[in-house]
Short mmCIF file of C-alpha atoms and ligand atoms in Angstrom, two decimals:
data_model
loop_
_atom_site.label_atom_id
_atom_site.label_comp_id
_atom_site.label_asym_id
_atom_site.label_seq_id
_atom_site.Cartn_x
_atom_site.Cartn_y
_atom_site.Cartn_z
CA UNK A 6 -10.69 61.94 -20.92
CA UNK A 7 -13.77 60.01 -19.93
CA UNK A 8 -15.94 62.24 -22.07
CA UNK A 9 -13.79 61.59 -25.18
CA UNK A 10 -14.03 57.88 -24.53
CA UNK A 11 -17.80 58.26 -24.31
CA UNK A 12 -17.91 60.18 -27.60
CA UNK A 13 -15.74 57.51 -29.22
CA UNK A 14 -18.12 54.84 -27.99
CA UNK A 15 -21.18 56.72 -29.26
CA UNK A 16 -19.56 57.26 -32.69
CA UNK A 17 -18.69 53.58 -32.90
CA UNK A 18 -22.21 52.59 -31.87
CA UNK A 19 -24.01 55.00 -34.19
CA UNK A 20 -21.84 54.70 -37.29
CA UNK A 21 -19.36 51.88 -37.26
CA UNK A 22 -21.38 49.03 -35.79
CA UNK A 23 -24.39 49.40 -38.13
CA UNK A 24 -22.03 49.76 -41.11
CA UNK A 25 -20.07 46.69 -40.12
CA UNK A 26 -23.24 44.67 -39.47
CA UNK A 27 -24.63 45.80 -42.81
CA UNK A 28 -21.41 44.83 -44.62
CA UNK A 29 -21.26 41.41 -43.01
CA UNK A 30 -24.95 40.85 -43.83
CA UNK A 31 -24.52 42.09 -47.41
CA UNK A 32 -21.41 40.01 -48.04
CA UNK A 33 -23.09 36.89 -46.69
CA UNK A 34 -26.24 37.51 -48.75
CA UNK A 35 -24.27 38.39 -51.88
CA UNK A 36 -23.74 34.76 -52.87
CA UNK A 37 -27.47 34.13 -52.36
CA UNK A 38 -28.35 37.03 -54.63
CA UNK A 39 -25.83 35.89 -57.21
CA UNK A 40 -27.32 32.39 -57.18
CA UNK A 41 -30.76 33.88 -57.75
CA UNK A 42 -29.46 36.01 -60.61
CA UNK A 43 -27.79 32.93 -62.08
CA UNK A 44 -31.06 31.01 -61.88
CA UNK A 45 -33.04 33.82 -63.50
CA UNK A 46 -30.40 34.14 -66.18
CA UNK A 47 -30.39 30.41 -66.84
CA UNK A 48 -34.17 30.47 -67.15
CA UNK A 49 -33.84 33.23 -69.72
CA UNK A 50 -31.27 31.24 -71.67
CA UNK A 51 -33.48 28.18 -71.46
CA UNK A 52 -36.34 30.21 -72.89
CA UNK A 53 -34.12 31.20 -75.82
CA UNK A 54 -33.17 27.57 -76.44
CA UNK A 55 -36.83 26.61 -76.16
CA UNK A 56 -37.79 29.14 -78.82
CA UNK A 57 -35.08 27.78 -81.16
CA UNK A 58 -36.41 24.26 -80.69
CA UNK A 59 -39.94 25.50 -81.23
CA UNK A 60 -38.85 27.21 -84.40
CA UNK A 61 -37.26 24.03 -85.85
CA UNK A 62 -40.40 22.13 -84.91
CA UNK A 63 -42.51 24.72 -86.69
CA UNK A 64 -40.52 24.32 -89.89
CA UNK A 65 -41.00 20.57 -89.97
CA UNK A 66 -44.65 20.92 -89.00
CA UNK A 67 -45.23 23.32 -91.87
CA UNK A 68 -43.57 20.81 -94.20
CA UNK A 69 -45.72 18.01 -92.87
CA UNK A 70 -48.90 20.07 -93.31
CA UNK A 71 -47.91 20.92 -96.83
CA UNK A 72 -47.20 17.29 -97.64
CA UNK A 73 -50.40 16.12 -95.97
CA UNK A 74 -52.55 18.33 -98.18
CA UNK A 75 -50.71 17.04 -101.25
CA UNK A 76 -51.12 13.46 -100.14
CA UNK A 77 -54.89 13.80 -99.89
CA UNK A 78 -55.20 12.84 -103.50
CA UNK A 79 -52.02 10.90 -103.93
CA UNK A 80 -52.51 8.94 -107.09
CA UNK A 81 -50.61 6.29 -108.76
CA UNK A 82 -49.03 8.82 -111.06
CA UNK A 83 -45.25 8.59 -111.07
CA UNK A 84 -44.60 12.29 -111.20
CA UNK A 85 -43.60 14.13 -108.02
CA UNK A 86 -46.41 16.26 -106.61
CA UNK A 87 -45.48 19.93 -107.16
CA UNK A 88 -45.45 20.85 -103.47
CA UNK A 89 -43.05 18.04 -102.62
CA UNK A 90 -40.99 18.94 -105.62
CA UNK A 91 -40.80 22.51 -104.41
CA UNK A 92 -39.73 21.36 -100.95
CA UNK A 93 -37.02 19.13 -102.40
CA UNK A 94 -35.61 21.76 -104.66
CA UNK A 95 -35.70 24.55 -102.07
CA UNK A 96 -34.23 22.58 -99.20
CA UNK A 97 -30.93 20.83 -99.76
CA UNK A 98 -31.28 19.26 -96.29
CA UNK A 99 -34.22 17.17 -97.50
CA UNK A 100 -32.82 14.02 -99.18
CA UNK A 101 -36.15 12.40 -100.00
CA UNK A 102 -39.76 12.07 -98.90
CA UNK A 103 -41.65 8.82 -98.91
CA UNK A 104 -45.11 7.51 -98.25
CA UNK A 105 -46.09 4.00 -97.12
CA UNK A 106 -48.71 1.96 -98.82
CA UNK A 107 -50.84 1.22 -95.79
CA UNK A 108 -50.13 1.48 -92.16
CA UNK A 109 -50.26 -2.24 -91.48
CA UNK A 110 -48.05 -3.73 -94.17
CA UNK A 111 -45.86 -0.74 -94.58
CA UNK A 112 -44.46 -1.42 -98.03
CA UNK A 113 -43.20 1.81 -99.44
CA UNK A 114 -45.56 3.07 -102.01
CA UNK A 115 -43.54 5.99 -103.28
CA UNK A 116 -40.22 7.64 -102.72
CA UNK A 117 -39.93 11.21 -103.92
CA UNK A 118 -36.46 12.45 -104.51
CA UNK A 119 -34.49 14.52 -106.92
CA UNK A 120 -32.70 11.52 -108.38
CA UNK A 121 -33.45 7.85 -109.04
CA UNK A 122 -30.23 6.76 -107.45
CA UNK A 123 -31.49 7.95 -104.07
CA UNK A 124 -34.58 5.84 -104.44
CA UNK A 125 -32.47 2.77 -105.22
CA UNK A 126 -30.12 3.53 -102.34
CA UNK A 127 -32.74 3.96 -99.64
CA UNK A 128 -35.70 1.85 -100.69
CA UNK A 129 -34.67 -1.21 -98.68
CA UNK A 130 -33.39 0.82 -95.81
CA UNK A 131 -36.68 2.70 -95.51
CA UNK A 132 -38.58 -0.55 -95.56
CA UNK A 133 -36.52 -2.14 -92.82
CA UNK A 134 -36.55 1.05 -90.75
CA UNK A 135 -40.35 1.18 -90.98
CA UNK A 136 -40.54 -2.48 -90.01
CA UNK A 137 -38.46 -1.74 -86.94
CA UNK A 138 -40.63 1.22 -85.98
CA UNK A 139 -44.09 -0.34 -85.92
CA UNK A 140 -44.65 0.50 -82.26
CA UNK A 141 -43.79 4.11 -82.83
CA UNK A 142 -46.04 4.24 -85.89
CA UNK A 143 -48.96 2.85 -83.89
CA UNK A 144 -48.40 5.58 -81.32
CA UNK A 145 -48.40 8.23 -84.06
CA UNK A 146 -51.64 6.75 -85.40
CA UNK A 147 -53.21 7.09 -81.95
CA UNK A 148 -52.14 10.71 -81.86
CA UNK A 149 -53.54 11.29 -85.32
CA UNK A 150 -56.85 9.70 -84.33
CA UNK A 151 -57.10 12.07 -81.41
CA UNK A 152 -56.50 14.97 -83.79
CA UNK A 153 -52.76 15.60 -83.26
CA UNK A 154 -50.11 15.59 -85.90
CA UNK A 155 -46.87 14.52 -84.31
CA UNK A 156 -43.58 14.30 -86.14
CA UNK A 157 -40.82 12.14 -84.65
CA UNK A 158 -37.41 10.70 -85.55
CA UNK A 159 -37.36 7.12 -86.77
CA UNK A 160 -34.29 5.49 -85.28
CA UNK A 161 -32.15 3.79 -87.91
CA UNK A 162 -28.65 3.84 -89.20
CA UNK A 163 -29.06 5.38 -92.65
CA UNK A 164 -25.64 5.97 -94.05
CA UNK A 165 -22.02 5.33 -93.07
CA UNK A 166 -20.76 8.38 -94.83
CA UNK A 167 -23.58 10.86 -94.37
CA UNK A 168 -25.35 12.03 -91.26
CA UNK A 169 -29.00 11.37 -91.93
CA UNK A 170 -32.16 11.22 -89.89
CA UNK A 171 -35.67 10.24 -90.85
CA UNK A 172 -38.65 12.14 -89.48
CA UNK A 173 -41.99 10.41 -89.76
CA UNK A 174 -45.61 11.33 -89.22
CA UNK A 175 -48.95 9.71 -89.92
CA UNK A 176 -51.52 11.11 -92.31
CA UNK A 177 -55.02 10.01 -93.13
CA UNK A 178 -56.54 10.17 -96.59
CA UNK A 179 -59.23 8.37 -98.45
CA UNK A 180 -57.14 5.20 -98.51
CA UNK A 181 -56.73 5.19 -94.75
CA UNK A 182 -53.68 5.88 -92.53
CA UNK A 183 -50.27 6.12 -94.07
CA UNK A 184 -46.82 6.89 -92.82
CA UNK A 185 -45.00 9.79 -94.42
CA UNK A 186 -41.25 10.11 -93.95
CA UNK A 187 -38.73 12.83 -94.59
CA UNK A 188 -35.13 11.75 -94.84
CA UNK A 189 -33.09 14.72 -93.71
CA UNK A 190 -29.55 15.80 -93.25
CA UNK A 191 -29.87 17.51 -89.82
CA UNK A 192 -26.53 19.33 -90.11
CA UNK A 193 -27.59 20.99 -93.34
CA UNK A 194 -31.09 21.59 -91.93
CA UNK A 195 -29.63 23.42 -88.94
CA UNK A 196 -27.20 25.43 -90.99
CA UNK A 197 -29.68 26.41 -93.66
CA UNK A 198 -32.87 26.91 -91.76
CA UNK A 199 -32.13 27.28 -88.04
CA UNK A 200 -28.88 29.23 -88.50
CA UNK A 201 -30.43 32.54 -89.66
CA UNK A 202 -32.81 32.37 -86.72
CA UNK A 203 -29.89 31.84 -84.32
CA UNK A 204 -28.10 34.87 -85.78
CA UNK A 205 -31.21 36.96 -85.21
CA UNK A 206 -31.52 35.87 -81.59
CA UNK A 207 -27.82 36.14 -80.77
CA UNK A 208 -27.30 39.73 -81.91
CA UNK A 209 -24.35 41.17 -79.98
CA UNK A 210 -25.21 39.57 -76.69
CA UNK A 211 -24.96 35.82 -77.02
CA UNK A 212 -23.09 33.12 -78.84
CA UNK A 213 -25.33 30.27 -79.96
CA UNK A 214 -23.66 27.10 -81.22
CA UNK A 215 -24.95 23.75 -82.36
CA UNK A 216 -23.04 20.55 -81.63
CA UNK A 217 -23.19 17.11 -83.06
CA UNK A 218 -22.69 14.77 -80.10
CA UNK A 219 -20.07 12.85 -82.12
CA UNK A 220 -17.92 15.87 -82.97
CA UNK A 221 -16.44 18.23 -80.48
CA UNK A 222 -16.24 21.57 -82.27
CA UNK A 223 -19.61 23.10 -83.10
CA UNK A 224 -21.10 22.35 -86.51
CA UNK A 225 -22.66 25.79 -86.48
CA UNK A 226 -22.02 28.88 -84.42
CA UNK A 227 -23.16 32.48 -84.55
CA UNK A 228 -19.55 33.39 -83.86
CA UNK A 229 -17.36 32.48 -86.82
CA UNK A 230 -14.32 30.40 -85.84
CA UNK A 231 -15.89 29.37 -82.55
CA UNK A 232 -14.09 26.35 -81.15
CA UNK A 233 -15.67 26.14 -77.73
CA UNK A 234 -16.85 22.56 -77.07
CA UNK A 235 -20.29 21.66 -75.74
CA UNK A 236 -18.87 20.97 -72.29
CA UNK A 237 -17.58 24.53 -72.00
CA UNK A 238 -20.84 26.09 -73.12
CA UNK A 239 -22.75 28.09 -70.55
CA UNK A 240 -25.91 26.10 -71.07
CA UNK A 241 -26.77 23.32 -73.54
CA UNK A 242 -30.03 21.63 -74.52
CA UNK A 243 -30.73 18.80 -76.93
CA UNK A 244 -32.75 19.47 -80.05
CA UNK A 245 -36.20 17.98 -79.68
CA UNK A 246 -36.17 16.84 -83.28
CA UNK A 247 -32.58 15.71 -83.57
CA UNK A 248 -31.52 13.88 -80.41
CA UNK A 249 -27.91 13.69 -81.60
CA UNK A 250 -27.67 17.47 -81.73
CA UNK A 251 -27.44 19.95 -78.93
CA UNK A 252 -27.61 23.71 -78.90
CA UNK A 253 -25.50 25.78 -76.53
CA UNK A 254 -25.76 29.38 -75.45
CA UNK A 255 -23.28 31.62 -73.67
CA UNK A 256 -22.82 35.33 -73.20
CA UNK A 257 -20.50 37.18 -75.54
CA UNK A 258 -17.20 38.37 -74.10
CA UNK A 259 -17.18 36.57 -70.80
CA UNK A 260 -19.15 33.65 -69.48
CA UNK A 261 -21.99 34.11 -67.02
CA UNK A 262 -19.88 32.72 -64.19
CA UNK A 263 -17.14 35.25 -64.92
CA UNK A 264 -19.74 38.04 -65.01
CA UNK A 265 -21.23 36.93 -61.71
CA UNK A 266 -17.81 36.58 -60.08
CA UNK A 267 -16.86 40.02 -61.35
CA UNK A 268 -20.08 41.48 -59.97
CA UNK A 269 -19.57 39.77 -56.60
CA UNK A 270 -15.99 40.98 -56.25
CA UNK A 271 -17.00 44.49 -57.36
CA UNK A 272 -19.72 44.55 -54.75
CA UNK A 273 -17.35 43.35 -52.05
CA UNK A 274 -14.72 45.93 -53.02
CA UNK A 275 -17.38 48.69 -52.99
CA UNK A 276 -18.64 47.63 -49.57
CA UNK A 277 -15.17 47.37 -48.08
CA UNK A 278 -14.10 50.73 -49.49
CA UNK A 279 -17.26 52.31 -48.09
CA UNK A 280 -16.40 50.80 -44.72
CA UNK A 281 -12.85 52.11 -44.92
CA UNK A 282 -14.11 55.61 -45.82
CA UNK A 283 -16.55 55.47 -42.92
CA UNK A 284 -13.86 54.32 -40.51
CA UNK A 285 -11.56 57.14 -41.65
CA UNK A 286 -14.42 59.67 -41.36
CA UNK A 287 -15.32 58.45 -37.86
CA UNK A 288 -11.65 58.56 -36.90
CA UNK A 289 -11.32 62.15 -38.16
CA UNK A 290 -14.50 63.24 -36.40
CA UNK A 291 -13.33 61.54 -33.23
CA UNK A 292 -9.92 63.20 -33.45
CA UNK A 293 -11.47 66.63 -33.91
CA UNK A 294 -13.94 66.13 -31.11
CA UNK A 295 -11.13 64.88 -28.89
CA UNK A 296 -9.12 68.01 -29.70
CA UNK A 297 -12.07 70.28 -28.92
CA UNK A 298 -12.82 68.46 -25.66
CA UNK A 299 -9.14 68.70 -24.71
CA UNK A 300 -9.14 72.41 -25.52
CA UNK A 301 -12.26 73.01 -23.43
CA UNK A 302 -10.67 71.08 -20.58
CA UNK A 303 -7.43 73.06 -20.91
CA UNK A 304 -9.37 76.32 -20.96
CA UNK A 305 -11.15 75.38 -17.75
CA UNK A 306 -7.78 74.47 -16.19
CA UNK A 307 -6.35 77.76 -17.46
CA UNK A 308 -9.02 79.82 -15.68
CA UNK A 309 -8.38 78.05 -12.38
CA UNK A 310 -4.57 78.27 -12.88
CA UNK A 311 -4.65 81.97 -13.66
CA UNK A 312 -6.96 82.71 -10.74
CA UNK A 313 -4.58 80.84 -8.52
CA UNK A 314 -1.55 82.62 -10.01
CA UNK A 315 -3.15 86.00 -9.48
CA UNK A 316 -4.57 85.30 -6.04
CA UNK A 317 -1.24 84.46 -4.38
CA UNK A 318 0.62 87.70 -5.25
CA UNK A 319 -2.54 89.72 -4.57
CA UNK A 320 -2.85 88.17 -1.10
CA UNK A 321 0.82 88.89 -0.37
CA UNK A 322 0.61 92.47 -1.64
CA UNK A 323 -2.53 93.25 0.35
CA UNK A 324 -1.13 91.63 3.51
CA UNK A 325 2.17 93.54 3.45
CA UNK A 326 0.53 96.79 2.34
CA UNK A 327 -1.94 96.56 5.23
CA UNK A 328 0.85 95.87 7.71
CA UNK A 329 2.79 98.88 6.44
CA UNK A 330 -0.34 101.03 6.42
CA UNK A 331 -1.08 100.28 10.06
CA UNK A 332 2.47 101.28 10.95
CA UNK A 333 3.13 97.96 12.65
CA UNK A 334 6.55 97.46 11.08
CA UNK A 335 9.14 98.02 13.79
CA UNK A 336 12.34 98.59 11.80
CA UNK A 337 13.30 100.40 8.61
CA UNK A 338 14.98 97.20 7.47
CA UNK A 339 11.74 95.22 7.75
CA UNK A 340 9.90 97.99 5.93
CA UNK A 341 12.40 97.73 3.07
CA UNK A 342 11.94 93.99 2.96
CA UNK A 343 8.14 94.33 2.79
CA UNK A 344 8.36 96.97 0.03
CA UNK A 345 10.65 94.57 -1.80
CA UNK A 346 8.07 91.78 -1.52
CA UNK A 347 5.27 94.07 -2.70
CA UNK A 348 7.31 95.18 -5.69
CA UNK A 349 8.34 91.58 -6.57
CA UNK A 350 4.76 90.33 -6.41
CA UNK A 351 3.57 93.32 -8.46
CA UNK A 352 6.12 92.37 -11.10
CA UNK A 353 4.88 88.80 -11.01
CA UNK A 354 1.31 89.98 -11.47
CA UNK A 355 2.17 92.24 -14.35
CA UNK A 356 4.23 89.52 -15.99
CA UNK A 357 1.20 87.17 -15.85
CA UNK A 358 -1.10 89.85 -17.24
CA UNK A 359 1.47 90.68 -19.94
CA UNK A 360 1.74 87.06 -20.91
CA UNK A 361 -2.04 86.75 -21.27
CA UNK A 362 -2.23 90.00 -23.25
CA UNK A 363 0.64 89.00 -25.46
CA UNK A 364 -0.94 85.65 -26.09
CA UNK A 365 -4.35 87.05 -26.98
CA UNK A 366 -2.81 89.66 -29.26
CA UNK A 367 -0.67 87.15 -31.11
CA UNK A 368 -3.58 84.74 -31.31
CA UNK A 369 -5.81 87.42 -32.83
CA UNK A 370 -2.99 88.35 -35.23
CA UNK A 371 -3.08 91.84 -33.81
CA UNK A 372 0.58 91.87 -33.02
CA UNK A 373 2.67 92.93 -35.97
CA UNK A 374 6.26 91.83 -35.91
CA UNK A 375 9.11 93.73 -37.48
CA UNK A 376 11.87 91.31 -38.36
CA UNK A 377 15.32 92.91 -38.63
CA UNK A 378 18.84 91.62 -38.84
CA UNK A 379 19.98 90.78 -35.33
CA UNK A 380 23.18 89.24 -34.02
CA UNK A 381 21.85 86.30 -32.06
CA UNK A 382 24.71 86.28 -29.50
CA UNK A 383 24.31 89.98 -28.66
CA UNK A 384 20.59 89.66 -27.97
CA UNK A 385 21.10 86.59 -25.80
CA UNK A 386 23.87 88.30 -23.82
CA UNK A 387 21.54 91.27 -23.20
CA UNK A 388 18.80 89.00 -21.86
CA UNK A 389 21.28 87.07 -19.71
CA UNK A 390 22.64 90.30 -18.24
CA UNK A 391 19.17 91.29 -17.12
CA UNK A 392 18.46 87.77 -15.95
CA UNK A 393 21.78 87.16 -14.25
CA UNK A 394 20.62 88.33 -10.83
CA UNK A 395 17.39 86.34 -11.06
CA UNK A 396 19.23 83.19 -12.07
CA UNK A 397 22.01 83.34 -9.51
CA UNK A 398 19.50 84.37 -6.87
CA UNK A 399 17.63 81.14 -7.48
CA UNK A 400 20.84 79.18 -7.20
CA UNK A 401 21.29 78.52 -10.92
CA UNK A 402 24.55 78.15 -12.68
CA UNK A 403 24.51 78.90 -16.39
CA UNK A 404 26.82 78.85 -19.36
CA UNK A 405 26.56 80.53 -22.74
CA UNK A 406 28.39 79.07 -25.71
CA UNK A 407 28.36 81.36 -28.72
CA UNK A 408 29.39 79.92 -32.02
CA UNK A 409 30.43 82.84 -34.19
CA UNK A 410 28.59 85.87 -35.33
CA UNK A 411 25.18 84.54 -36.31
CA UNK A 412 22.96 87.08 -37.98
CA UNK A 413 19.32 86.20 -38.07
CA UNK A 414 16.15 87.84 -39.28
CA UNK A 415 13.99 88.29 -36.20
CA UNK A 416 11.74 90.66 -34.32
CA UNK A 417 13.75 91.92 -31.34
CA UNK A 418 10.89 91.88 -28.85
CA UNK A 419 9.63 88.51 -29.98
CA UNK A 420 13.14 87.05 -29.73
CA UNK A 421 13.47 88.34 -26.16
CA UNK A 422 10.00 87.06 -25.26
CA UNK A 423 10.90 83.60 -26.60
CA UNK A 424 14.18 83.53 -24.67
CA UNK A 425 12.58 84.68 -21.42
CA UNK A 426 9.86 82.08 -21.70
CA UNK A 427 12.39 79.31 -22.32
CA UNK A 428 14.60 80.50 -19.44
CA UNK A 429 11.57 80.84 -17.13
CA UNK A 430 10.52 77.30 -17.89
CA UNK A 431 14.07 75.99 -17.43
CA UNK A 432 14.07 77.58 -13.97
CA UNK A 433 10.55 76.47 -13.15
CA UNK A 434 11.00 72.85 -14.14
CA UNK A 435 14.45 72.20 -12.68
CA UNK A 436 14.72 70.41 -9.38
CA UNK A 437 18.05 69.46 -7.79
CA UNK A 438 20.50 70.06 -10.59
CA UNK A 439 20.20 73.81 -11.17
CA UNK A 440 22.14 74.17 -14.34
CA UNK A 441 21.17 75.85 -17.63
CA UNK A 442 23.22 75.72 -20.83
CA UNK A 443 22.60 78.20 -23.61
CA UNK A 444 24.16 77.68 -26.99
CA UNK A 445 23.90 79.23 -30.43
CA UNK A 446 24.71 77.74 -33.79
CA UNK A 447 23.66 77.65 -37.42
CA UNK A 448 22.81 74.93 -39.91
CA UNK A 449 21.39 75.05 -43.40
CA UNK A 450 19.67 78.41 -43.65
CA UNK A 451 18.89 78.77 -39.97
CA UNK A 452 20.50 80.21 -36.87
CA UNK A 453 19.43 78.65 -33.58
CA UNK A 454 19.57 79.10 -29.83
CA UNK A 455 19.25 76.12 -27.50
CA UNK A 456 18.21 76.38 -23.86
CA UNK A 457 19.07 73.19 -22.03
CA UNK A 458 18.19 72.28 -18.47
CA UNK A 459 18.67 69.22 -16.24
CA UNK A 460 15.22 69.31 -14.72
CA UNK A 461 12.20 67.04 -14.61
CA UNK A 462 12.05 66.49 -18.38
CA UNK A 463 8.95 65.82 -20.50
CA UNK A 464 7.54 62.44 -21.55
CA UNK A 465 7.47 61.85 -25.30
CA UNK A 466 3.65 61.83 -25.22
CA UNK A 467 3.54 65.27 -23.59
CA UNK A 468 6.19 66.63 -25.96
CA UNK A 469 3.58 66.52 -28.73
CA UNK A 470 1.10 68.56 -26.65
CA UNK A 471 3.09 71.17 -24.72
CA UNK A 472 2.90 73.68 -27.58
CA UNK A 473 -0.92 73.55 -27.58
CA UNK A 474 -2.56 76.54 -25.97
CA UNK A 475 -3.49 76.10 -22.31
CA UNK A 476 -1.79 72.72 -22.16
CA UNK A 477 -0.01 71.89 -18.92
CA UNK A 478 1.48 68.58 -17.92
CA UNK A 479 -0.89 67.44 -15.26
CA UNK A 480 0.88 64.46 -13.70
CA UNK A 481 3.38 64.25 -10.85
CA UNK A 482 4.93 67.18 -9.06
CA UNK A 483 4.77 69.35 -12.15
CA UNK A 484 1.18 70.29 -11.42
CA UNK A 485 2.41 71.95 -8.29
CA UNK A 486 4.64 74.43 -10.13
CA UNK A 487 2.51 77.36 -11.15
CA UNK A 488 1.77 78.36 -14.71
CA UNK A 489 -0.85 79.31 -17.26
CA UNK A 490 -0.10 76.85 -20.05
CA UNK A 491 0.35 79.79 -22.43
CA UNK A 492 4.14 80.20 -22.48
CA UNK A 493 5.13 77.58 -25.04
CA UNK A 494 2.06 78.18 -27.16
CA UNK A 495 3.07 81.85 -27.32
CA UNK A 496 6.65 80.85 -28.14
CA UNK A 497 5.42 78.67 -31.01
CA UNK A 498 3.18 81.42 -32.39
CA UNK A 499 5.97 83.98 -32.20
CA UNK A 500 8.47 81.68 -33.87
CA UNK A 501 6.10 80.87 -36.71
CA UNK A 502 5.29 84.56 -37.18
CA UNK A 503 9.03 85.14 -37.73
CA UNK A 504 9.24 82.23 -40.21
CA UNK A 505 11.14 80.24 -37.63
CA UNK A 506 10.30 77.16 -35.58
CA UNK A 507 10.72 75.66 -32.15
CA UNK A 508 11.66 72.09 -31.28
CA UNK A 509 12.06 70.14 -28.09
CA UNK A 510 14.09 67.12 -27.12
CA UNK A 511 13.65 65.79 -23.65
CA UNK A 512 13.79 62.72 -21.43
CA UNK A 513 11.67 62.28 -18.32
CA UNK A 514 13.84 62.89 -15.25
CA UNK A 515 16.90 63.87 -17.29
CA UNK A 516 16.09 67.36 -18.50
CA UNK A 517 14.90 69.18 -21.59
CA UNK A 518 16.43 71.13 -24.38
CA UNK A 519 14.38 73.64 -26.41
CA UNK A 520 15.78 75.00 -29.66
CA UNK A 521 14.44 78.08 -31.43
CA UNK A 522 15.40 78.35 -35.12
CA UNK A 523 15.41 81.71 -36.92
CA UNK A 524 15.96 82.32 -40.62
CA UNK A 525 19.50 83.51 -41.34
CA UNK A 526 20.01 86.98 -42.74
CA UNK A 527 19.66 86.84 -46.51
CA UNK A 528 22.60 88.45 -48.22
CA UNK A 529 21.54 90.29 -51.29
P1 LIG B 3 3.34 76.80 -18.10
O1 LIG B 3 4.82 76.74 -17.88
O2 LIG B 3 2.75 78.09 -17.76
O3 LIG B 3 2.62 75.64 -17.54
P2 LIG B 3 4.09 76.47 -20.85
O4 LIG B 3 3.31 76.59 -22.09
O5 LIG B 3 5.29 77.33 -20.73
O6 LIG B 3 3.09 76.67 -19.66
O7 LIG B 3 4.55 74.97 -20.73
C1 LIG B 3 3.66 73.95 -20.95
C2 LIG B 3 4.07 72.69 -20.20
O8 LIG B 3 5.28 72.22 -20.74
C3 LIG B 3 4.36 72.95 -18.77
O9 LIG B 3 3.19 72.74 -17.99
C4 LIG B 3 5.43 71.94 -18.43
O10 LIG B 3 4.84 70.76 -17.98
C5 LIG B 3 6.12 71.67 -19.71
N1 LIG B 3 7.42 72.30 -19.82
C6 LIG B 3 7.74 73.47 -20.43
N2 LIG B 3 9.08 73.73 -20.32
C7 LIG B 3 9.62 72.69 -19.64
C8 LIG B 3 10.96 72.36 -19.21
N3 LIG B 3 12.01 73.16 -19.47
N4 LIG B 3 11.12 71.22 -18.52
C9 LIG B 3 10.08 70.43 -18.25
N5 LIG B 3 8.81 70.66 -18.63
C10 LIG B 3 8.58 71.79 -19.30
#
């Protein structure tokens, strides 16, 4: 048993411990990995938002460059320069463009729009907005002087009804520095110009939505009928150009968090199931190894048991034969007694050899059985008649209770072998109460014979093992009674070969009862 424990320990050390350590390590590092993935993913989303912002910037920059080249030779003519006219007519988001007289006084020199009413509506507003933004304009001038063209939002409240924003930049022409402004409707700008770009980026993977900070539902989304608010977006960033607007991005189907959680739980499930499989595999390997070790142990015990079993009768035979040979036996009566002993021991020897031969033949499937219809009671009575002397000689009292005429399908020799083995064991493992009860019966499709004794009994743990080949109960006084450990294994093999079975019910110290079930004769 120590060797199986050692094997168990080695298996646990080699397979289970590393697997368990690995699982614990993996599970603890999973959240770290997921965080890293989340960070990388967020960076990717940020890059997408950055490119959208860059794109909107590029549009306005291209407008400003176009206007700047037009404004080079701005004249006092009242007509709208063609490039500005084209911008106005092509872009509904552009309400009007204007240019200041000089940078210092900032009166509005011209307002270009598609209708005069717009000019009337915004003239004063533009003037006051420019007056309020002198600091910003000076900054833009500095930028321009260092060679940069920067376009920024001019803070002002433009309309109560409409959402408007003014973008300004500074240009330089032959009359000096001037401020150019573009009064825009950012919502329309986003929908008309940024929207197609968002659709292109989103494809089937993302949902990109734009929010006005004053309204909850998105003003534009790549997913029609999207009602997810900015707060629920995976990631949001403000537009560089329109501070009141934010753009949000999230994955299509499920949010990033859901994806990550799903991945984490999948990984954990995979790891745990791998562990379970490994534990089951190690358990199965251990069980098989344990069985093999047990068998090897039993075989070793068997050799020593059989040698012992054979040596005793051999010693007796040779001793009494020698005595007889030397003519040292005084009386005829003694001679008869010695011959009797020699013959009894010879029988014992041949019964051991027969048992071993029988076992090896059945084990190698060399023994062919010939099941025939037998009356169970008749066969049992025959065996008991032969055994009667043996039983009573050993001080046993036995009863046989036959319940009707039970016809079973069995091999005659095998049936007798089974009965003799059961009776032998009942004799061998009985102590004070020398009583054996034999009973037949039938239930379902089986006829059975029970051999019951009041001997030492078998512990429930041993009951599972006694039918294994070579197995002998090794504790207590039982070890002292001689045997090979083959009897019950042979019984089991014989019963199975006849399509029958053998069962045991026993209590330590109270006795045992073995029942052999045979298939009933099939009436055709
Ligand atoms: P053997 O009797 O040669 O040891 P068996 O295969 O016949 O081998 O029996 C296996 C073990 O089962 C025995 O060692 C014994 O401990 C136990 N056993 C069998 N029959 C009985 C019985 N009637 N009462 C108690 N123990 C029994």
